[in-house]
Coordinates of C-alpha atoms in Angstrom, one line a residue:
M1 CA 155.8 -1.1 -231.6
E2 CA 154.4 -4.5 -231.7
C3 CA 155.5 -5.0 -235.3
F4 CA 159.2 -4.4 -234.0
R5 CA 158.7 -6.8 -231.2
R6 CA 157.9 -9.6 -233.4
V7 CA 160.7 -9.2 -235.6
N8 CA 163.6 -11.6 -234.7
P9 CA 167.1 -10.4 -234.7
F10 CA 168.6 -13.7 -234.9
R11 CA 167.4 -14.1 -238.5
A12 CA 169.6 -11.4 -239.7
C13 CA 172.6 -13.1 -237.8
A14 CA 171.4 -16.5 -240.0
G15 CA 171.8 -14.5 -243.2
L16 CA 175.2 -13.7 -242.6
R17 CA 175.8 -17.4 -243.7
V18 CA 174.8 -16.4 -247.1
L19 CA 177.6 -13.7 -247.0
G20 CA 180.1 -16.4 -246.0
Y21 CA 179.3 -18.4 -249.1
L22 CA 180.3 -15.3 -251.2
M23 CA 183.7 -15.2 -249.2
L24 CA 184.4 -18.7 -250.4
A25 CA 184.2 -17.7 -253.9
L26 CA 186.2 -14.5 -253.1
V27 CA 189.3 -16.6 -251.4
A28 CA 188.9 -19.0 -254.7
A29 CA 189.1 -15.6 -257.0
I30 CA 192.2 -14.5 -255.1
V31 CA 194.0 -17.6 -254.9
A32 CA 193.3 -17.8 -259.0
V33 CA 194.5 -14.3 -259.5
S34 CA 197.6 -14.8 -257.4
Y35 CA 198.6 -18.1 -259.1
Y36 CA 197.8 -16.4 -262.7
A37 CA 200.2 -13.8 -261.7
V38 CA 202.8 -15.6 -259.8
V39 CA 203.0 -18.8 -262.2
V40 CA 201.7 -18.0 -265.5
Y41 CA 203.0 -14.2 -265.8
A42 CA 206.0 -13.8 -263.8
W43 CA 207.9 -17.0 -262.9
G44 CA 206.4 -19.8 -265.0
P45 CA 208.0 -18.2 -268.3
L46 CA 211.6 -17.7 -266.7
L47 CA 211.1 -21.6 -265.9
L48 CA 210.5 -22.5 -269.4
G49 CA 212.7 -20.1 -271.3
G50 CA 215.1 -18.6 -268.8
G51 CA 218.9 -19.2 -268.5
G52 CA 220.6 -21.3 -265.9
G53 CA 220.4 -18.8 -262.9
S54 CA 216.8 -17.9 -264.1
V55 CA 215.8 -21.4 -264.2
A56 CA 217.1 -22.4 -261.1
A57 CA 215.8 -19.2 -259.2
A58 CA 212.3 -19.7 -260.8
A59 CA 212.3 -23.6 -259.7
I60 CA 212.9 -22.5 -256.0
V61 CA 210.3 -19.8 -256.0
L62 CA 207.5 -22.1 -258.0
A63 CA 208.4 -24.9 -255.6
A64 CA 207.8 -22.8 -252.3
F65 CA 205.2 -21.1 -254.0
H66 CA 203.2 -24.4 -254.5
L67 CA 204.0 -25.9 -251.2
L68 CA 202.6 -22.9 -249.3
L69 CA 199.7 -22.7 -251.5
I70 CA 199.0 -26.5 -250.4
M71 CA 199.5 -26.3 -246.9
M72 CA 197.2 -23.1 -247.0
L73 CA 194.3 -24.8 -248.8
W74 CA 194.7 -27.7 -246.7
C75 CA 194.3 -25.8 -243.4
Y76 CA 191.6 -23.7 -245.1
L77 CA 189.6 -26.7 -245.8
M78 CA 190.1 -28.2 -242.4
V79 CA 188.7 -25.1 -240.6
V80 CA 185.9 -25.3 -243.0
F81 CA 184.7 -28.8 -242.4
T82 CA 186.1 -29.6 -239.0
D83 CA 183.2 -29.5 -236.4
P84 CA 184.3 -26.6 -233.9
G85 CA 183.0 -28.6 -231.1
A86 CA 179.3 -29.5 -230.5
V87 CA 177.8 -29.9 -226.7
P88 CA 176.7 -33.3 -226.2
E89 CA 172.8 -33.6 -226.1
N90 CA 171.6 -33.6 -222.4
W91 CA 174.6 -32.4 -221.1
R92 CA 174.7 -31.7 -217.6
H93 CA 177.7 -30.4 -215.2
A94 CA 179.3 -32.9 -213.1
A95 CA 178.2 -31.0 -209.8
E96 CA 174.7 -31.5 -210.9
E97 CA 174.9 -35.2 -211.6
D98 CA 176.6 -35.9 -208.2
D99 CA 173.7 -33.8 -206.7
M100 CA 171.1 -35.6 -208.6
D101 CA 172.7 -39.2 -207.3
E102 CA 172.6 -37.9 -203.5
S103 CA 168.9 -37.0 -204.0
N104 CA 168.2 -40.5 -205.6
T105 CA 170.2 -42.2 -202.7
R106 CA 168.2 -40.2 -200.2
T107 CA 164.8 -41.1 -202.0
I108 CA 165.1 -44.6 -202.0
S109 CA 166.5 -44.8 -198.4
N110 CA 163.8 -42.9 -197.0
D111 CA 161.4 -44.8 -199.4
V112 CA 160.0 -41.4 -200.3
A113 CA 156.9 -41.7 -203.1
T114 CA 157.1 -38.1 -203.9
D115 CA 159.3 -36.8 -206.4
I116 CA 162.0 -34.4 -205.1
V117 CA 162.5 -31.3 -207.2
N118 CA 166.0 -30.0 -206.7
P119 CA 167.1 -26.4 -208.0
P120 CA 169.1 -26.6 -211.0
L121 CA 172.7 -25.4 -211.0
F122 CA 172.4 -24.0 -214.5
T123 CA 172.3 -20.0 -214.4
S124 CA 171.9 -17.7 -217.5
E125 CA 174.9 -15.9 -216.4
G126 CA 177.1 -18.6 -215.3
Q127 CA 178.2 -17.0 -211.9
G128 CA 180.5 -19.0 -209.8
N129 CA 181.3 -22.8 -210.5
A130 CA 177.6 -23.1 -211.7
S131 CA 177.2 -24.3 -215.5
R132 CA 175.0 -22.3 -217.6
Y133 CA 171.8 -23.0 -219.5
C134 CA 171.1 -22.2 -223.2
S135 CA 167.4 -21.6 -223.6
R136 CA 167.7 -21.6 -227.3
C137 CA 169.5 -24.7 -227.6
Q138 CA 167.5 -26.0 -224.7
N139 CA 170.8 -27.8 -223.1
G140 CA 173.3 -27.2 -220.6
K141 CA 176.5 -24.8 -221.4
P142 CA 179.9 -26.1 -220.7
P143 CA 182.5 -23.6 -219.2
R144 CA 183.8 -21.4 -222.1
C145 CA 180.9 -22.5 -224.3
H146 CA 178.9 -19.8 -226.3
H147 CA 176.0 -19.8 -228.5
C148 CA 176.7 -18.7 -232.2
S149 CA 173.6 -16.9 -233.6
I150 CA 174.5 -17.5 -237.0
C151 CA 175.3 -21.1 -236.5
D152 CA 172.3 -21.5 -234.3
R153 CA 174.3 -23.7 -232.0
C154 CA 176.2 -23.9 -229.0
V155 CA 180.1 -24.1 -229.5
L156 CA 183.0 -25.4 -227.3
K157 CA 185.4 -22.8 -226.6
M158 CA 184.0 -20.4 -229.1
D159 CA 186.5 -17.9 -230.3
H160 CA 184.4 -16.1 -233.1
H161 CA 182.3 -16.8 -236.1
C162 CA 184.4 -16.4 -239.3
V163 CA 182.5 -15.3 -242.3
W164 CA 185.6 -16.3 -244.5
V165 CA 185.4 -20.0 -243.5
V166 CA 181.4 -20.3 -243.1
N167 CA 182.1 -21.8 -239.7
C168 CA 182.6 -21.1 -236.0
V169 CA 186.4 -21.3 -234.9
G170 CA 186.2 -23.3 -231.5
A171 CA 187.9 -26.1 -229.7
R172 CA 188.4 -28.5 -232.5
N173 CA 189.4 -26.4 -235.2
Y174 CA 191.5 -23.5 -233.6
K175 CA 194.5 -25.4 -234.3
Y176 CA 193.7 -25.5 -238.2
F177 CA 192.8 -21.8 -238.1
L178 CA 196.1 -20.7 -236.4
L179 CA 198.0 -22.6 -239.1
F180 CA 195.8 -21.2 -241.8
L181 CA 196.6 -17.6 -240.8
V182 CA 200.6 -18.5 -240.7
Y183 CA 200.6 -20.3 -243.8
T184 CA 198.4 -17.4 -245.7
F185 CA 200.8 -14.9 -244.2
L186 CA 203.9 -16.5 -245.6
E187 CA 202.0 -17.1 -249.0
T188 CA 201.1 -13.6 -249.3
V189 CA 204.6 -12.5 -248.2
L190 CA 206.4 -14.6 -250.7
D191 CA 203.5 -13.3 -253.6
T192 CA 204.4 -9.6 -252.6
L193 CA 208.2 -10.1 -252.9
V194 CA 208.4 -12.4 -256.1
L195 CA 205.9 -9.9 -258.0
L196 CA 207.5 -7.1 -256.9
P197 CA 210.4 -7.1 -259.6
S198 CA 207.9 -7.5 -262.3
F199 CA 205.6 -4.8 -261.0
I200 CA 208.3 -2.5 -260.8
T201 CA 209.8 -3.5 -264.3
F202 CA 206.5 -2.8 -265.6
F203 CA 206.6 0.8 -264.6
R204 CA 210.2 1.2 -265.8
D205 CA 210.5 -0.5 -268.8
E206 CA 208.1 0.8 -271.6
S207 CA 209.2 -2.7 -273.5
R208 CA 206.9 -4.6 -271.0
R209 CA 204.0 -2.4 -271.6
S210 CA 203.2 -4.4 -274.6
S211 CA 201.6 -6.8 -272.3
S212 CA 197.7 -7.2 -272.6
A213 CA 195.6 -5.0 -270.4
S214 CA 194.2 -8.1 -268.5
D215 CA 197.6 -9.3 -267.5
V216 CA 198.7 -5.8 -266.3
A217 CA 195.3 -5.7 -264.2
I218 CA 196.1 -9.1 -262.6
L219 CA 199.5 -8.3 -261.9
F220 CA 198.5 -5.2 -260.2
L221 CA 195.6 -6.7 -258.4
A222 CA 197.6 -9.6 -257.1
F223 CA 200.4 -7.2 -255.8
V224 CA 198.0 -5.1 -254.1
L225 CA 195.9 -7.9 -252.7
N226 CA 199.0 -10.0 -251.4
L227 CA 200.3 -6.5 -249.7
A228 CA 197.1 -5.8 -247.9
F229 CA 196.4 -9.1 -246.8
A230 CA 200.2 -9.7 -245.7
L231 CA 199.8 -6.6 -243.5
S232 CA 196.5 -7.4 -242.2
L233 CA 197.3 -11.2 -241.6
L234 CA 200.6 -9.8 -239.4
I235 CA 198.1 -7.9 -237.0
F236 CA 195.9 -11.1 -236.5
I237 CA 198.6 -13.6 -235.9
G238 CA 200.1 -11.0 -233.2
M239 CA 196.5 -10.8 -231.9
H240 CA 196.2 -14.6 -231.7
T241 CA 199.3 -15.3 -230.4
S242 CA 198.3 -13.3 -227.4
L243 CA 195.1 -14.9 -226.7
V244 CA 197.1 -18.5 -227.1
A245 CA 199.6 -17.2 -224.4
S246 CA 197.0 -16.1 -221.9
N247 CA 194.8 -18.9 -222.7
T248 CA 191.6 -16.8 -223.4
T249 CA 189.5 -16.4 -226.8
S250 CA 188.4 -13.5 -228.7
I251 CA 184.8 -13.6 -227.5
E252 CA 186.0 -13.7 -223.6
V253 CA 188.2 -10.6 -224.4
M254 CA 185.4 -8.9 -225.7
L255 CA 182.8 -9.9 -222.9
C256 CA 185.4 -8.8 -220.3
T257 CA 186.0 -5.6 -221.8
V258 CA 182.1 -4.8 -222.1
S259 CA 181.7 -6.0 -218.4
T260 CA 184.7 -3.8 -217.4
S261 CA 183.2 -0.8 -219.1
G262 CA 179.7 -1.6 -217.6
F263 CA 181.3 -1.7 -214.1
H264 CA 183.1 1.6 -214.3
A265 CA 180.1 3.2 -216.1
R266 CA 177.9 2.3 -212.8
H267 CA 180.4 3.5 -210.5
S268 CA 181.0 6.6 -212.0
S269 CA 177.8 7.5 -212.2

């Protein structure tokens, strides 16, 4: 039992950052596969050697593909490299600062030689209007601030830690995260639609089966991945749209759900 007590569970959370770097490589691989399938295999040859109508259609498809790809990658990099929101060092709640000023005024006016020790307004549970205190960061926690065990820091208006971006999603990069979801959804929908004709033609026309096995595998993989991501991202966009409309975050919804479940469990027993 003593051995288990010495185990630090937060080390396992910190190890998830390694998984995040693998996810970065996975994102790059998915983008590369989709780019090859759309540009090199399906629509690039039509742009270079097709007729008038095929060239125009290929030009429109490739222009939309590259535009969405650039916007998606820009938003992705902004989510990765933008600080989600750090708590200033030695942060104090405004109410506590007012109480300290009042205490100092009373001390000076009364010429008291001894120090006055005021009870802190920080509470671990953040009850009422009192601010909370993070024992791991040794700092105050502003309202709607939460400690991330993976990043080992407090994040302002933390929504969640996203392994896909190796970063927390918080007050300062949440906008880029939402834009990333939208642009990625549009890109995956476009990829699925423009790859669908090639996907169907390959299985219907035997003459197209002369393509190399690697091209066939990339076409199939790109189509399936983009379709799967488009469907999953639609759910995420709907969820975060609801969160924005209600001015809440994912972690706040989760904590509220856990608190409500615990309340019902206590009163039902």
